[in-house]
XYZ file of C-alpha atoms in Angstrom:
553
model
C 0.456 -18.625 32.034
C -1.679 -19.311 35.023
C 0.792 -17.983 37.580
C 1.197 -14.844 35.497
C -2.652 -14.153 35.327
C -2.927 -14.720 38.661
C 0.299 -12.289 39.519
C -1.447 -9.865 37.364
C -4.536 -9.847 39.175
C -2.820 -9.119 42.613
C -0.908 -6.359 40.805
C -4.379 -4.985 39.630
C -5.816 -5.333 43.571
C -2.947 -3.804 44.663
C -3.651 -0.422 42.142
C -7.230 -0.686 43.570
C -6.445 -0.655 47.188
C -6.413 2.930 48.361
C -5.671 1.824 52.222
C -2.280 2.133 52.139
C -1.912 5.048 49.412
C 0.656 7.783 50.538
C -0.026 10.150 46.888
C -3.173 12.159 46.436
C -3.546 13.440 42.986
C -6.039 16.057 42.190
C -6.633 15.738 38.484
C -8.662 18.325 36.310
C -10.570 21.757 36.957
C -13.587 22.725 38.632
C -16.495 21.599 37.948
C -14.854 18.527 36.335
C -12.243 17.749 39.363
C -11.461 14.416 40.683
C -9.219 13.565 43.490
C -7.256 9.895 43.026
C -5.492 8.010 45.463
C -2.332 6.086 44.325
C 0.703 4.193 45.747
C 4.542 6.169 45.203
C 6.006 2.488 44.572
C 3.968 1.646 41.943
C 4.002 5.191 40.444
C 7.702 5.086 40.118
C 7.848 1.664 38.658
C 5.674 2.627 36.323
C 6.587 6.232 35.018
C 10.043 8.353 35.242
C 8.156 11.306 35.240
C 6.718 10.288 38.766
C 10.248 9.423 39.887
C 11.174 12.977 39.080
C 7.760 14.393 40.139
C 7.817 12.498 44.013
C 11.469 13.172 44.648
C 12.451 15.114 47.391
C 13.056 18.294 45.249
C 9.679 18.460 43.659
C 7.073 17.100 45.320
C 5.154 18.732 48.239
C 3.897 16.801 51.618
C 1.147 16.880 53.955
C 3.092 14.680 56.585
C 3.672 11.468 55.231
C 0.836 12.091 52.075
C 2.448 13.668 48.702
C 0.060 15.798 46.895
C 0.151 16.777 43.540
C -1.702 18.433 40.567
C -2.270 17.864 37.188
C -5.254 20.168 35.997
C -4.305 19.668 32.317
C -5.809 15.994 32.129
C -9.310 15.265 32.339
C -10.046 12.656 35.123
C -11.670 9.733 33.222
C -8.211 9.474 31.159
C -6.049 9.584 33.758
C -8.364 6.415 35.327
C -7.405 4.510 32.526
C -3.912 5.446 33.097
C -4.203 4.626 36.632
C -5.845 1.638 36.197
C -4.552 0.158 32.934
C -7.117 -0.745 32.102
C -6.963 0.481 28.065
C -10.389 -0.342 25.983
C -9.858 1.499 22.617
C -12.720 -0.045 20.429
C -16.248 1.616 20.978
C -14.203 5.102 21.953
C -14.247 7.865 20.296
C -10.664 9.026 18.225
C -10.624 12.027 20.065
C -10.809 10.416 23.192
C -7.736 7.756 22.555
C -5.629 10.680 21.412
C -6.334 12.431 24.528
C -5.278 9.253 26.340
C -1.979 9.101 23.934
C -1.185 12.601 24.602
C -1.190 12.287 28.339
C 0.570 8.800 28.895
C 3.206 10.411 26.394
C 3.448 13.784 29.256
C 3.072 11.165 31.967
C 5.990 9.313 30.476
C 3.892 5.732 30.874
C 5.573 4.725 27.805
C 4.640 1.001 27.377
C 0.939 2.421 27.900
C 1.620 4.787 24.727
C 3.009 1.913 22.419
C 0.171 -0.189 23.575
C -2.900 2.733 23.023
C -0.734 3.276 19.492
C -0.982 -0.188 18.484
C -4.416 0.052 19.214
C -5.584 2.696 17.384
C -4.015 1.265 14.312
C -5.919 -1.884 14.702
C -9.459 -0.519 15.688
C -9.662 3.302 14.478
C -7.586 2.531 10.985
C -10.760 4.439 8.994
C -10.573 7.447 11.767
C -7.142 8.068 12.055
C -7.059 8.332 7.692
C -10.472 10.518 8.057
C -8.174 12.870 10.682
C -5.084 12.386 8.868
C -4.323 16.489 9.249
C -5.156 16.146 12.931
C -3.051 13.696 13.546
C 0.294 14.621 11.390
C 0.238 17.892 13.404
C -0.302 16.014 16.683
C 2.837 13.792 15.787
C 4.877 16.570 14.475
C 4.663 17.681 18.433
C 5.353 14.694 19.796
C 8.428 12.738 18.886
C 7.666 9.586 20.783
C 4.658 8.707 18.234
C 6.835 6.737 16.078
C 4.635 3.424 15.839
C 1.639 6.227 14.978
C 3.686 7.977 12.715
C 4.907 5.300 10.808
C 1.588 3.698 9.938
C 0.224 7.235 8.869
C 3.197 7.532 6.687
C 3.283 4.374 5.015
C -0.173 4.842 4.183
C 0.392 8.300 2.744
C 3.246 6.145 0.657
C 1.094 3.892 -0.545
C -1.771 6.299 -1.746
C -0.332 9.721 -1.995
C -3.761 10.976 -2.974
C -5.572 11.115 0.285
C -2.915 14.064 0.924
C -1.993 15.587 -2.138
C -5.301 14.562 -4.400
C -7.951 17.186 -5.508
C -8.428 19.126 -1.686
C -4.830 20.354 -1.292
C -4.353 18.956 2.410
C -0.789 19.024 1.561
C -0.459 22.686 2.117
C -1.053 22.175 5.697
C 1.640 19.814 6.479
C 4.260 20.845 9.019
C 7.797 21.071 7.620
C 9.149 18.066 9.904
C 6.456 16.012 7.985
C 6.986 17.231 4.554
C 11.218 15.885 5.174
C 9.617 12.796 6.775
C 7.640 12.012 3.516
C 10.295 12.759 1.389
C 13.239 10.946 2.774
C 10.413 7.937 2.429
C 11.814 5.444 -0.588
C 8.613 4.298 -0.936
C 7.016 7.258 -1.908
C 4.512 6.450 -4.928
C 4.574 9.463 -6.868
C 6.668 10.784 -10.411
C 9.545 12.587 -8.763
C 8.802 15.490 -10.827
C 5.070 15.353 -9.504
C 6.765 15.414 -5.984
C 8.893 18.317 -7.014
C 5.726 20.350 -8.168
C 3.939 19.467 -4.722
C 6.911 20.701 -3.032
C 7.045 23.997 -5.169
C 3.106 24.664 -4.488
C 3.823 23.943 -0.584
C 6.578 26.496 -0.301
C 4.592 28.891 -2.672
C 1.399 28.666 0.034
C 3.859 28.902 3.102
C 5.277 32.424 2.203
C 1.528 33.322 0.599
C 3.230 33.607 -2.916
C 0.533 30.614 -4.572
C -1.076 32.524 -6.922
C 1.764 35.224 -8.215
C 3.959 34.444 -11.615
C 7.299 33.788 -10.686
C 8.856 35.750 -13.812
C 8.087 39.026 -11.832
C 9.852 37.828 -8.830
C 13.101 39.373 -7.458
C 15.896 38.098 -5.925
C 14.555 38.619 -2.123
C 10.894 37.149 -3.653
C 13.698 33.858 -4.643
C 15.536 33.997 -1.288
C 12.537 33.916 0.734
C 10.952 30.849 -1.039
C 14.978 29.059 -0.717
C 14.908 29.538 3.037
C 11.612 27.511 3.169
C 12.698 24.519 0.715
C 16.373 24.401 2.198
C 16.054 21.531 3.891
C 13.461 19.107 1.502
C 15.568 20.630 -1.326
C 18.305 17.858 -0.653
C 15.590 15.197 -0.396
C 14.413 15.372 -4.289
C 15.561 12.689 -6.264
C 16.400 15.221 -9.285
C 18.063 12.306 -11.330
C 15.410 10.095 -11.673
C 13.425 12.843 -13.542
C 13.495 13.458 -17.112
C 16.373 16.141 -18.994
C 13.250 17.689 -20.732
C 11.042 18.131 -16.955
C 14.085 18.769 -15.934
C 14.965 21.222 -17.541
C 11.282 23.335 -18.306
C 10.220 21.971 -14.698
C 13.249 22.590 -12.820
C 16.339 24.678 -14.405
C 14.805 27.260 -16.254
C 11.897 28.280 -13.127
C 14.020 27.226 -9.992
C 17.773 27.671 -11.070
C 18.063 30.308 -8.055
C 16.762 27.659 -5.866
C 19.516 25.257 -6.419
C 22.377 25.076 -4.820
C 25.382 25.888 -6.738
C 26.884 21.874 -6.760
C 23.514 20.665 -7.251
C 23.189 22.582 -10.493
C 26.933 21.600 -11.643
C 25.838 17.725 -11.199
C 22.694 17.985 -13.049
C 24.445 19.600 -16.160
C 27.396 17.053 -16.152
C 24.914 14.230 -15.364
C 23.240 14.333 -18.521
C 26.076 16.079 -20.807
C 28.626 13.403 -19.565
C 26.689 10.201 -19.751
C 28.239 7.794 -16.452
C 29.175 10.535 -14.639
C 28.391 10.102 -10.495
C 26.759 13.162 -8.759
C 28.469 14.886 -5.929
C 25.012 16.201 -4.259
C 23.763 16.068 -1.771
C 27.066 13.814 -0.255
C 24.459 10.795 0.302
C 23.158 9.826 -2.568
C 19.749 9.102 -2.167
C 18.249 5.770 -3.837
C 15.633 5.875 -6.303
C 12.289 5.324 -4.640
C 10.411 1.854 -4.953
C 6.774 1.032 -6.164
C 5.286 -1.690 -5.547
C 3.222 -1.975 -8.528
C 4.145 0.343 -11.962
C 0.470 1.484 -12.458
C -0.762 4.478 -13.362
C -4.233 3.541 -12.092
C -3.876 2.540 -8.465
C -1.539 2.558 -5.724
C 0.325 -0.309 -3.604
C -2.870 -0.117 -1.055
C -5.024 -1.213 -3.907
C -2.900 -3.794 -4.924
C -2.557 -5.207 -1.678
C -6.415 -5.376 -1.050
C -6.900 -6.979 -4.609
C -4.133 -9.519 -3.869
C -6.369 -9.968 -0.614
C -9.632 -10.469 -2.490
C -7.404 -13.456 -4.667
C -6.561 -14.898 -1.729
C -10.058 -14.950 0.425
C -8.615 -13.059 3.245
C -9.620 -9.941 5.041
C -6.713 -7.195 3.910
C -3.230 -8.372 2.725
C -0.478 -5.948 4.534
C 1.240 -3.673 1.552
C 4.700 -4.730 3.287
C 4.103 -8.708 2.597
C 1.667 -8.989 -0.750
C 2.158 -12.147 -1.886
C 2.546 -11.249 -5.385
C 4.098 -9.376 -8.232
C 2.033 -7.518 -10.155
C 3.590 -8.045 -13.821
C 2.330 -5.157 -16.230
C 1.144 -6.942 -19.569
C -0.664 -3.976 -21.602
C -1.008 -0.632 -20.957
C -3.856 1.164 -23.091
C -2.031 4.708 -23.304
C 0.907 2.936 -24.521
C 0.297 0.105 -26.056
C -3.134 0.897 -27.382
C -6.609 -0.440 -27.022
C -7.443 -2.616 -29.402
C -8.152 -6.050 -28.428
C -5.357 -7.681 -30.961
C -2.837 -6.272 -28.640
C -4.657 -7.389 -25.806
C -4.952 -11.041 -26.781
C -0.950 -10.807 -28.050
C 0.138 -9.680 -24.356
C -2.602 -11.672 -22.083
C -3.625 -14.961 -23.944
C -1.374 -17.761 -22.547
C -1.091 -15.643 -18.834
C -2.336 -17.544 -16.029
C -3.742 -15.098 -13.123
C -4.410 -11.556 -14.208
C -5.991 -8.422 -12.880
C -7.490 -5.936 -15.195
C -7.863 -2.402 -13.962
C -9.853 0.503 -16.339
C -10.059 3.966 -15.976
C -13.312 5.258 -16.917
C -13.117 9.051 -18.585
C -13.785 12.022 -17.041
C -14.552 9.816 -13.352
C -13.283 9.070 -10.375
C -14.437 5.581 -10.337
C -11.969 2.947 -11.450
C -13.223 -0.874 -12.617
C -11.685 -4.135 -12.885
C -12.047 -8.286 -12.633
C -9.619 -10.841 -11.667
C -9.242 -13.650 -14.208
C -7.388 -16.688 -12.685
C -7.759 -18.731 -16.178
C -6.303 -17.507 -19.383
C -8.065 -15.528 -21.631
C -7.882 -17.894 -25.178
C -10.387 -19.899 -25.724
C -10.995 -23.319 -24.315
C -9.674 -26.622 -26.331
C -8.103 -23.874 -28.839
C -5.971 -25.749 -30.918
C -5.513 -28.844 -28.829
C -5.455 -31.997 -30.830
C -6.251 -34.193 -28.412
C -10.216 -32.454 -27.516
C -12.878 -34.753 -28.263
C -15.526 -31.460 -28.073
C -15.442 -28.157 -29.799
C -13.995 -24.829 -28.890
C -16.171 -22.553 -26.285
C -16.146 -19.135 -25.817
C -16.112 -19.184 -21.751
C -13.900 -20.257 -19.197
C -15.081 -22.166 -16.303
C -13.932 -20.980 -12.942
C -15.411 -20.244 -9.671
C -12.578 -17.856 -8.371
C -13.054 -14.859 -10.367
C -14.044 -11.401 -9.380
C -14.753 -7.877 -10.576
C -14.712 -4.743 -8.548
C -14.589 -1.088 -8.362
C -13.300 1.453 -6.710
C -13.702 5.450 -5.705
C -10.870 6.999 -6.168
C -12.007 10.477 -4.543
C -11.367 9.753 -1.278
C -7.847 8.199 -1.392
C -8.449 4.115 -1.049
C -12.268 5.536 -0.866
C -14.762 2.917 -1.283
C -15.588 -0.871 -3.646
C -17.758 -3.069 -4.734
C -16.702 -6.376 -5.076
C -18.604 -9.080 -6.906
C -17.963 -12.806 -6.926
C -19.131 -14.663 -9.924
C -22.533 -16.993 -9.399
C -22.350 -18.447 -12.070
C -19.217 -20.259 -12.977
C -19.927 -21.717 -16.565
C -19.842 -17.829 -17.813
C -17.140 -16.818 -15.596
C -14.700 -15.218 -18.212
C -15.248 -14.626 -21.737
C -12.730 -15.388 -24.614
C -13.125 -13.642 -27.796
C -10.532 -11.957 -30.462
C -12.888 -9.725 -31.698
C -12.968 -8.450 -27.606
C -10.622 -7.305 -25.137
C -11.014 -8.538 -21.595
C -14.496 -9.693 -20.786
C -16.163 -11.147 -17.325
C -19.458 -12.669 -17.692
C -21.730 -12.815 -20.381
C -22.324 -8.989 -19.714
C -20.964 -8.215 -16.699
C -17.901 -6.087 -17.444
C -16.801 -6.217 -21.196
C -14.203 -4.174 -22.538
C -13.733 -3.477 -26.842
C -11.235 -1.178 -27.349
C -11.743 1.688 -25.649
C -15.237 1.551 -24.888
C -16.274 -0.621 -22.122
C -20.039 -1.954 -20.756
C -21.471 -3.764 -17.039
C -24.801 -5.379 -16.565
C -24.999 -7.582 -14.087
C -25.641 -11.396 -15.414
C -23.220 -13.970 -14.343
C -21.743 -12.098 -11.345
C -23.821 -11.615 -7.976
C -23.552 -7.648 -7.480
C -23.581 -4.751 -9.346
C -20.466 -2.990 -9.510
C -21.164 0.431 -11.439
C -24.078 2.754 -12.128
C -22.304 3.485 -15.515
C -23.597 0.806 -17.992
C -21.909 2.062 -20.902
C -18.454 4.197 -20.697
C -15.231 5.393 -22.081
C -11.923 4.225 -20.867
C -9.001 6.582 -20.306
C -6.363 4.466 -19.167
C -6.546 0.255 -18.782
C -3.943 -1.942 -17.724
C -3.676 -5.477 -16.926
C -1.316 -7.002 -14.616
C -0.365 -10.854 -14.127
C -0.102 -11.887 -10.473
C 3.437 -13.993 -9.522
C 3.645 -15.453 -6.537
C 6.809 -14.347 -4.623
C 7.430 -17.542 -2.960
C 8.520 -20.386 -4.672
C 5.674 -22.681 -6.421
C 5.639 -26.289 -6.911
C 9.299 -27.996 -7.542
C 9.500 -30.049 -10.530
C 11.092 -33.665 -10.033
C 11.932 -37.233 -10.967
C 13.237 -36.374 -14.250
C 15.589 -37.811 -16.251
C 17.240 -37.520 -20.015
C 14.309 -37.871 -21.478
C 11.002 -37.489 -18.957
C 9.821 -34.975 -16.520
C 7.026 -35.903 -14.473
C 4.806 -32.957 -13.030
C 3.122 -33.831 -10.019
C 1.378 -30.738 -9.376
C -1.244 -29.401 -11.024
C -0.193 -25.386 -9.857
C 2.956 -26.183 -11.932
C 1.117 -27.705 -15.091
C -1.172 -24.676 -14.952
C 1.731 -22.338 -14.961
C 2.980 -24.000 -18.646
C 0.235 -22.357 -20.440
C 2.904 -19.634 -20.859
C 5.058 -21.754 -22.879
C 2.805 -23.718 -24.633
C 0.713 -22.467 -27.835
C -1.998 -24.203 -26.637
C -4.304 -24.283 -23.162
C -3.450 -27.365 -20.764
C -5.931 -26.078 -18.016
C -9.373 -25.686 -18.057
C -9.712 -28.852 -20.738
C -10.999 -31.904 -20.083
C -8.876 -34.687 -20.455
C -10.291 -38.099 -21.203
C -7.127 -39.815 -20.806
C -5.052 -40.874 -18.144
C -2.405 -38.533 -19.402
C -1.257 -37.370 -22.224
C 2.231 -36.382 -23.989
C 3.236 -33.291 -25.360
C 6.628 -33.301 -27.569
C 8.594 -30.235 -26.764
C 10.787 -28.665 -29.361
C 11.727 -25.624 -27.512
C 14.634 -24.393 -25.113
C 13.115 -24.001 -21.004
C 14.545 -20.365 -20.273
C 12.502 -20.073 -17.105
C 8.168 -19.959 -17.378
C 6.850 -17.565 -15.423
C 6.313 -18.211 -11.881
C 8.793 -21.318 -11.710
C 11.867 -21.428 -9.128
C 14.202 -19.039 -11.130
C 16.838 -21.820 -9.523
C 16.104 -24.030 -11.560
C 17.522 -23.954 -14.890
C 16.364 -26.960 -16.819
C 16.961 -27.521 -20.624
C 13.655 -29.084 -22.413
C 14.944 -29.985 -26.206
C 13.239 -32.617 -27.712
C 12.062 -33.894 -24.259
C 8.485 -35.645 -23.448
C 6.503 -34.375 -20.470
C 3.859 -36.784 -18.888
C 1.132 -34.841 -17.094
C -0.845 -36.680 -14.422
C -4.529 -36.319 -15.638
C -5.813 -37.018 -11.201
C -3.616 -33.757 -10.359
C -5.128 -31.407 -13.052
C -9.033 -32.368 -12.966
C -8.842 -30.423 -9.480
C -6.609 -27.600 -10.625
C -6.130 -25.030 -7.731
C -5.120 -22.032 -10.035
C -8.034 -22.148 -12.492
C -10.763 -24.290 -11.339
């Protein structure tokens, strides 16, 4: 490492000693014109389009000096170029786009990965806040891929910062429109993405606002021409027969091509039949988390707040979100709640508060039954809290695409999360309380306020139990009769086979037994490997492991 910092810094000397430069490169216009003085070796190492530009052919001479122009670049970019020397954070977007744009013309290609790279880690928030700018700067320039990419995936993850209540979507470029929708992990309804598509060819040929049953043929024909080629890219079969058919068929039949429309009736008349269009068949598109409130960037910076860390990359969340309840579908009240959730180690709850933008929620690493419920071996009485120093609630402004949260850590672990039938999920003593549909948040146990509204109406809730993905704690030294569990993750995970709670108890014994009179078919977030038969078996449960439980405590 020491020789190649020290090789380095000759290389850099070298770049900076203009006594034996045979190039002079006047770069910009009057009165913002600089000349630079450079070396044709390094140059040509470092750039093919200066081994085109200095070749015989091209290039013009003053005796033994090249010159050339470039008036098109401002001076102080092309110095970085020159020198190398690349220092993104502290810049201004504009001004790291303008060095993009010319290393791409220069052709200084590891320069242009490098300045992408950079952007994405320092200027995340500017390029989203100039996402328009920027898809029509990398529709022009093919080389962006690392840029593009990024902007994509983001648009992926939370569709709404381009197709949410502003309409930016009508200004995408068609080569960014196919982009998006040959993406598989697209998080939208198909049939949402079909009626984004629809509006965006309705605003290219200025038809938005007239009612298609007047149209002609030539009004038809003129709208096909612009959709031919994202056409092919719409997953038609993963949509409904009934949007199908209102949302689809009956509007946009003269649209579809003539095989398309052939598949589509004997797809749903002849149940197993294969379609024939488009020739690849296109895979249905993957979400990472089935929610109707948030998107995979959400999840991934929840997952983030469960873990302590900073932001969790979309691409490697640790976790499965596992829907439990959904209010619009399973209904509000808090019977169903306590049916779906009690027993579930490690959930997130996520409301949507009427007629707002602003979403709310709390992370619950316990379970959400009462303490000692039911255990025969608790020396003290039932309480209505859960004791945990882990949980969280937050909230977040959905306006804006990811947009901005609040997140609050509990202060006061004692009245972390609160257990009651007669309520659905509850955080604090009055923190964030949910009964049925009607929800409340005054700040008491947790240490910041997380919403102006102190009394609301839910449209949607959902809760969600977080898996981890890799493999948790092995089970081992059993025999015919005993398995020992040495960890207290994996005791903490059995609350969802048990009917009663094994964590957050205290436990004056050593250890105790618990008879088991059931089949194991696999508890949630065990190795899915192992397939272990419990009948009629004793487990012995160290008592040292779980006093310092690292999932609820």
């Amino acid at each position: 490492m020491e020789y190649l910092q020290e090789l380095s810094n000759d290389f850099g000397n070298l770049i900076n000693d203009r006594s034996e430069s045979n190039v002079i490169i006047q770069v910009g216009e009057e009165p913002n014109m600089k000349e630079f003085k450079a070396h044709t070796l390094i140059l040509r190492s470092r750039s093919s389009y200066f081994r085109k530009a200095l070749s015989k052919n091209w290039a013009k001479k003053d005796g033994d000096i090249y010159l050339f122009k470039k008036p098109n670049i401002s001076p102080d970019i092309f110095e970085i170029i020159l020198s190398g020397k690349v220092l993104i954070e502290g810049q201004e977007g504009s001004k790291a786009i303008e060095l993009l744009i010319a290393s791409d013309e220069l052709e200084f290609f590891s320069l242009c990965k490098h300045v992408q790279k950079e952007l994405i880690e320092k200027e995340s928030k500017w390029l989203l806040q100039n996402l328009l700018t920027m898809l029509k700067i990398l529709s022009q320039h093919q080389t962006f891929t690392i840029l593009l990419e990024y902007l994509l995936g983001s648009i992926c993850r939370n569709p709404q910062i381009i197709f949410g209540d502003h309409n930016k979507f009508f200004e995408l470029d068609e080569n960014i429109m196919i982009q998006l929708l040959k993406r598989d992990d697209l998080e939208m309804e198909e049939i949402d993405i079909w009626n984004y598509l629809i509006k965006w060819g309705l605003y290219k040929i200025n038809r938005l606002d007239n009612d298609i049953s007047n149209w002609t043929k030539q009004d038809f024909k003129e709208l096909e021409k612009v959709l031919q080629h994202c056409i092919p890219l719409i997953r038609f079969f993963q949509i409904s027969s009934v949007e199908l058919y209102d949302k689809v068929r009956k509007p946009f039949k003269k649209l579809l091509p003539k095989e398309l429309n052939e598949d589509i009736i004997r797809y749903f008349m002849k149940p197993g039949s294969k379609p024939t269009f488009p020739r690849v068949i296109l895979p249905e598109r993957v979400t990472i988390i089935n929610s109707t409130i948030i998107k995979s960037a959400h999840a991934a910076l929840i997952s983030s707040w469960v873990d302590n860390k900073e932001r969790n990359d979309f691409k490697k969340i640790p976790y499965e979100f596992n829907l439990l309840v959904r209010g619009s579908k399973d209904g509000f009240d808090s019977s169903t709640f306590h049916s779906r959730c009690d027993y579930k180690v490690g959930t997130v709850v996520l409301v949507k508060l009427k007629e707002s933008q602003e979403i709310l929620g709390g992370y619950n690493p316990c379970t959400w039954q009462r303490s000692c419920l039911d255990d025969p071996w608790a020396n003290h009485s039932s309480t209505d809290y859960q004791n945990t120093n882990k949980s969280f609630i937050f909230s977040l402004n959905m306006k804006d695409g990811i947009g901005e949260y609040k997140l609050s850590r509990v202060h006061n672990p004692n009245n972390a999360i609160y257990c009651s039938i007669s309520n659905g999920p509850c955080f604090g003593c009055s923190d964030l309380w949910m009964t049925g549909n009607f929800g409340s948040s005054k700040k008491t146990s947790y240490k910041e306020v997380i919403t102006e509204s102190t009394n609301f109406f839910a449209n949607e809730y959902e809760v969600f139990q977080l898996i981890k993905k890799r493999k948790i704690e092995k089970l081992y030294g059993y025999d015919s009769s005993t398995i020992f569990i040495t960890s207290s993750a994996a005791a903490a995970q059995l609350i969802a086979f048990w009917t009663f709670s094994i964590c957050c108890t205290s436990f004056p014994m050593s250890f105790r037994r618990y008879h088991l009179d059931h089949t194991f078919q696999g508890v949630v977030g065990f190795d899915p490997d192992l397939h272990l038969e419990w009948e009629k078996k004793f487990v012995i449960i160290h008592y040292q492991n779980l006093a310092g439980c690292t999932v609820c405590c």
